Short mmCIF file of C-alpha atoms in Angstrom, two decimals:
data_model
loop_
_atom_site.label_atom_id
_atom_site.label_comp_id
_atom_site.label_asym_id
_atom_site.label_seq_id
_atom_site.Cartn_x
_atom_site.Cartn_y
_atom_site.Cartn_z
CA UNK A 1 -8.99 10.87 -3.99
CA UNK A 2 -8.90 8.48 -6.96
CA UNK A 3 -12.29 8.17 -8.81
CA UNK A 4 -12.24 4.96 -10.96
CA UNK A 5 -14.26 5.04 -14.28
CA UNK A 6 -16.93 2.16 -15.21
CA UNK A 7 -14.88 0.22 -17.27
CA UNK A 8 -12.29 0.09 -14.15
CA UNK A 9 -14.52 -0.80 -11.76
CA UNK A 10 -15.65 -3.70 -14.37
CA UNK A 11 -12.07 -4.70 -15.02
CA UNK A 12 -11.06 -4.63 -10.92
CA UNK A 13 -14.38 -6.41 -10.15
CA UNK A 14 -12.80 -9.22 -12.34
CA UNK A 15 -10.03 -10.19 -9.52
CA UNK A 16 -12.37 -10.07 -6.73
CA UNK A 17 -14.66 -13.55 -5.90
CA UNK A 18 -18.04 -12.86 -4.64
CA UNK A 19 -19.23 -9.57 -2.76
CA UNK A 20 -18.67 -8.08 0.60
CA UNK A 21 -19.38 -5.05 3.14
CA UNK A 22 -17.05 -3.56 5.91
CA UNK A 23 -17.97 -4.73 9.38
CA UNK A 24 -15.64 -2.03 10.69
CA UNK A 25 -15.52 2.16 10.04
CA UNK A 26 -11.39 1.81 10.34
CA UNK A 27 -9.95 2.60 7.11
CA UNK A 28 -7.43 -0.12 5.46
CA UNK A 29 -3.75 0.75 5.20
CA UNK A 30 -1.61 -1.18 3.03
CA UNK A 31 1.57 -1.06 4.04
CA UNK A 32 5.21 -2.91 2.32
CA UNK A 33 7.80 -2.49 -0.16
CA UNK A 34 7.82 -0.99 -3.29
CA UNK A 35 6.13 -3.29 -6.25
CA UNK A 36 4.11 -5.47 -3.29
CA UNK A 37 0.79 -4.78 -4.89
CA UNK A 38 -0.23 -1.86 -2.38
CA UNK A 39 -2.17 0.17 -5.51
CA UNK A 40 -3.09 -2.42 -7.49
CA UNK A 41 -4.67 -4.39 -5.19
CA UNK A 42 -5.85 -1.54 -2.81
CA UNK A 43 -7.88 -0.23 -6.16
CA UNK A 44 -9.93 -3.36 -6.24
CA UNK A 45 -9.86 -4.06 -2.37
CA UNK A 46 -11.62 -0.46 -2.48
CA UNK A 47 -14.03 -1.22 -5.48
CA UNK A 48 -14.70 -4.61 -3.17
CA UNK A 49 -15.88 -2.52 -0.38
CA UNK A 50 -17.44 0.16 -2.08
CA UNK A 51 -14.69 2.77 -0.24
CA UNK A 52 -12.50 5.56 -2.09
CA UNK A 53 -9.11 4.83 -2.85
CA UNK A 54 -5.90 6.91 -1.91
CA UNK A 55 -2.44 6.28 -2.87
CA UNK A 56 -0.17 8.34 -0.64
CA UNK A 57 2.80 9.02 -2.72
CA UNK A 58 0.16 10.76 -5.58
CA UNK A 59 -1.09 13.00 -2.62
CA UNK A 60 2.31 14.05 -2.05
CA UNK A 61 2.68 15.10 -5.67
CA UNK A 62 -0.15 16.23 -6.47
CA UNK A 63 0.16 18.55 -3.09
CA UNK A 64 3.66 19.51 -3.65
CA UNK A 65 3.71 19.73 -7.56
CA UNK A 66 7.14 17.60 -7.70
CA UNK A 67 7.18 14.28 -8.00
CA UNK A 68 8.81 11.91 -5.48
CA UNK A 69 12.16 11.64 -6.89
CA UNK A 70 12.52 15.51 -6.81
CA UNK A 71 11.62 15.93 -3.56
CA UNK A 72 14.00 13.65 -2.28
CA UNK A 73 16.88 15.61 -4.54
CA UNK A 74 15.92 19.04 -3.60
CA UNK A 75 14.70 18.30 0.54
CA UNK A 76 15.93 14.59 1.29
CA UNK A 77 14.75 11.98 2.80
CA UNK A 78 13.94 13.39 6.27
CA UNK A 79 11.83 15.77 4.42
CA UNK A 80 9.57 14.15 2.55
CA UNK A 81 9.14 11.31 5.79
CA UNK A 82 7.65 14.45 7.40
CA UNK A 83 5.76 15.48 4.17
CA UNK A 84 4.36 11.96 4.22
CA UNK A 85 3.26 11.59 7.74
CA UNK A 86 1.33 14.43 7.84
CA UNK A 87 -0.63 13.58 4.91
CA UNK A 88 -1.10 9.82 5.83
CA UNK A 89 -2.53 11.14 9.63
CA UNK A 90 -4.75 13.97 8.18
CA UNK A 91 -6.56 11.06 5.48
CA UNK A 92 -6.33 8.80 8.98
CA UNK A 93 -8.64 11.52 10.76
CA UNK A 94 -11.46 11.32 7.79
CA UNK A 95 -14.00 8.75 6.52
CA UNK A 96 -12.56 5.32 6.15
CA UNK A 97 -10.62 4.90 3.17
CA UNK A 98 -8.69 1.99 1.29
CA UNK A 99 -4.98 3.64 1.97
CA UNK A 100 -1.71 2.42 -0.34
CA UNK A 101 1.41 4.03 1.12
CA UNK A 102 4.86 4.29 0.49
CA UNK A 103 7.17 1.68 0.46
CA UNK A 104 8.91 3.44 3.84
CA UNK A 105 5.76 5.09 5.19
CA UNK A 106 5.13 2.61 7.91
CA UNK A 107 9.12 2.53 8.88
CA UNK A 108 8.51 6.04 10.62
CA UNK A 109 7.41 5.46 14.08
CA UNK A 110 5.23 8.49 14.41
CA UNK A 111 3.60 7.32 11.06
CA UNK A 112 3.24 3.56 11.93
CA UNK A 113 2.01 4.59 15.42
CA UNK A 114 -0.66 6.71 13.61
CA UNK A 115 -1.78 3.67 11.43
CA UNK A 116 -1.95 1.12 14.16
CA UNK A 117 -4.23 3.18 16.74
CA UNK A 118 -6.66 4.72 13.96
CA UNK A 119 -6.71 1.56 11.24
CA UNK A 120 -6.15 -1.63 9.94
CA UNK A 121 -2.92 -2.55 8.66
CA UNK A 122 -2.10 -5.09 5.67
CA UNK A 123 1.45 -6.13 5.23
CA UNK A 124 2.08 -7.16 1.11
CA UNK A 125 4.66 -9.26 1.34
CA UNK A 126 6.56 -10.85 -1.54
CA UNK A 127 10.28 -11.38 -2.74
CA UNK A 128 12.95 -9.06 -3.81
CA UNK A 129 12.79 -10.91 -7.41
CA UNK A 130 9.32 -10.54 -7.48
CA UNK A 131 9.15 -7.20 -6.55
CA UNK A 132 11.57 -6.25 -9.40
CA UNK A 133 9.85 -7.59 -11.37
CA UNK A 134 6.63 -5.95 -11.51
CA UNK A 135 8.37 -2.60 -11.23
CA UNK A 136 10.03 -3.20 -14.30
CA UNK A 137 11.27 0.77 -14.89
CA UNK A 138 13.27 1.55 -11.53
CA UNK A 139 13.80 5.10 -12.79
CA UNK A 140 10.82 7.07 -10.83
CA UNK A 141 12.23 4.77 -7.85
CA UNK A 142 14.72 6.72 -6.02
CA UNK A 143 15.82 4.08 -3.33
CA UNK A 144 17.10 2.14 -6.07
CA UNK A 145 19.16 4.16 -8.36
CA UNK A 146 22.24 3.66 -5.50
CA UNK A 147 23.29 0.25 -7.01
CA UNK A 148 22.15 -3.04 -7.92
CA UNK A 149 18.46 -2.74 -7.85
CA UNK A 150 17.89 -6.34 -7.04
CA UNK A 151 20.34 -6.31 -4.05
CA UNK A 152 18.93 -3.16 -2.56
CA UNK A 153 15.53 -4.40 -2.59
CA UNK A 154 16.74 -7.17 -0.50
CA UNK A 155 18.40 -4.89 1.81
CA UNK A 156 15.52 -2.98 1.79
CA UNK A 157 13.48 -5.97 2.97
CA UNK A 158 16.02 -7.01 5.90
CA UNK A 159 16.46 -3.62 7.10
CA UNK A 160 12.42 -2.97 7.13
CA UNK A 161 11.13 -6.56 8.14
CA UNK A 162 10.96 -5.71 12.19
CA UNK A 163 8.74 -2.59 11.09
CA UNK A 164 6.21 -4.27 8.85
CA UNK A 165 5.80 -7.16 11.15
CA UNK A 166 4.21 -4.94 13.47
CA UNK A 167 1.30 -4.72 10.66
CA UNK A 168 -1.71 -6.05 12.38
CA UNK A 169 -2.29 -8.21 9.15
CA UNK A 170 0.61 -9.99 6.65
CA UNK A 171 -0.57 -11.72 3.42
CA UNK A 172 2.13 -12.87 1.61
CA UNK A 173 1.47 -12.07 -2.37
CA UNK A 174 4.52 -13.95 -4.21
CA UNK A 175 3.69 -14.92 -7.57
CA UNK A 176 0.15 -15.11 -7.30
CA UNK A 177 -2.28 -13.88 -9.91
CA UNK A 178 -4.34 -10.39 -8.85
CA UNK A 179 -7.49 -12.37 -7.82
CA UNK A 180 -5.73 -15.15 -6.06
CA UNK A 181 -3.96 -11.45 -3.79
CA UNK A 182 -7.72 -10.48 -3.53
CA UNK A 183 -9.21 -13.91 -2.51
CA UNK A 184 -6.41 -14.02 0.56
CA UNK A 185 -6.56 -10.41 1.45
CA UNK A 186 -10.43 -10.45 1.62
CA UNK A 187 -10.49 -14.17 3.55
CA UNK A 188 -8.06 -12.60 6.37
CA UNK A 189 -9.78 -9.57 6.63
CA UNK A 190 -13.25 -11.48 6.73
CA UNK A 191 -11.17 -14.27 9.45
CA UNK A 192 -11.10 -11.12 11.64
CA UNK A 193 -14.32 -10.15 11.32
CA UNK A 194 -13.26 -6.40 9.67
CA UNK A 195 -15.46 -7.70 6.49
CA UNK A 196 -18.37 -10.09 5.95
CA UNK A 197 -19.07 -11.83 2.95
CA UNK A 198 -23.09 -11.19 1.31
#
């Protein structure tokens, strides 16, 4: 569980217009492709709500003590799915939470059946240009070390799309500036009445 220090809080409180309170005990999942947004903007969306914050792919390292790349050398793929959905349903069965997962978290059925019944999910949605953009340093990305980064992320995208659309939410975040991600995330999640404005 990531604790954010004062001067966070003060710098995330920055992006987010005006102040609001959950309307719903479901904790938030934010689901999409690598370099969407999912931790940046699910820190402030949980210093907005006042809720802790938890990044799945940390859990998984911190738990483990290897980091994402290595488990995917030493166990594969199918492995650390597994790894991942267990960890993603256990924080499911606790208080509600702001959750950032893994780019394919929500592309394993047993996971994304998880999310739907027991929380809210937000779809991050942008470009592959964009999204290689902001990750900048590929090199703790293992998915993209096969080839072109650029070409894989669009692959990615296509090969993923039918499983995000089944996020109960989609907020597209393109080019847009942190707060202008915050202002649409927290005016859809107010539209559905999961938040209310103070």
């Amino acid at each position: 569980m990531l604790t954010f220090t004062p001067e966070q809080r003060r710098q995330f409180a920055e992006d987010i217009d005006g102040d609001y309170r959950p309307k719903t005990n479901k904790t938030i999942v934010l689901v999409g492709l690598m370099g969407s947004g999912k931790s940046a903007l699910g820190k402030r969306l949980a210093v907005a709500l006042d809720r802790a914050f938890i990044d799945s792919d940390s859990i998984i390292e911190q738990e483990s003590g290897l980091r994402i790349r290595d488990i995917f050398e030493l166990s594969g793929e199918k492995k650390f799915r597994e790894i991942e959905r267990k960890i993603i349903l256990r924080y499911l069965q606790g208080p509600a939470i702001i959750l950032s997962t893994g780019g394919g978290a929500f592309c394993t059925p047993e996971t994304r059946a998880g999310i739907n019944a027991h929380a809210i999910s937000i779809w991050l949605d942008a470009t592959p240009k964009i999204l290689l953009r902001r990750i900048g340093n590929t090199s703790s990305r293992p998915l993209l070390h096969t080839g072109d980064p650029l070409q894989i992320l669009a692959n990615l995208r296509q090969k993923r799309l039918s499983d995000y659309q089944q996020a109960e939410l989609h907020v597209r975040t393109g080019r847009h500036s942190r707060r202008l991600s915050m202002k649409k995330i927290l005016n859809i999640l107010e539209q559905n009445s999961y938040i209310e404005a103070l």
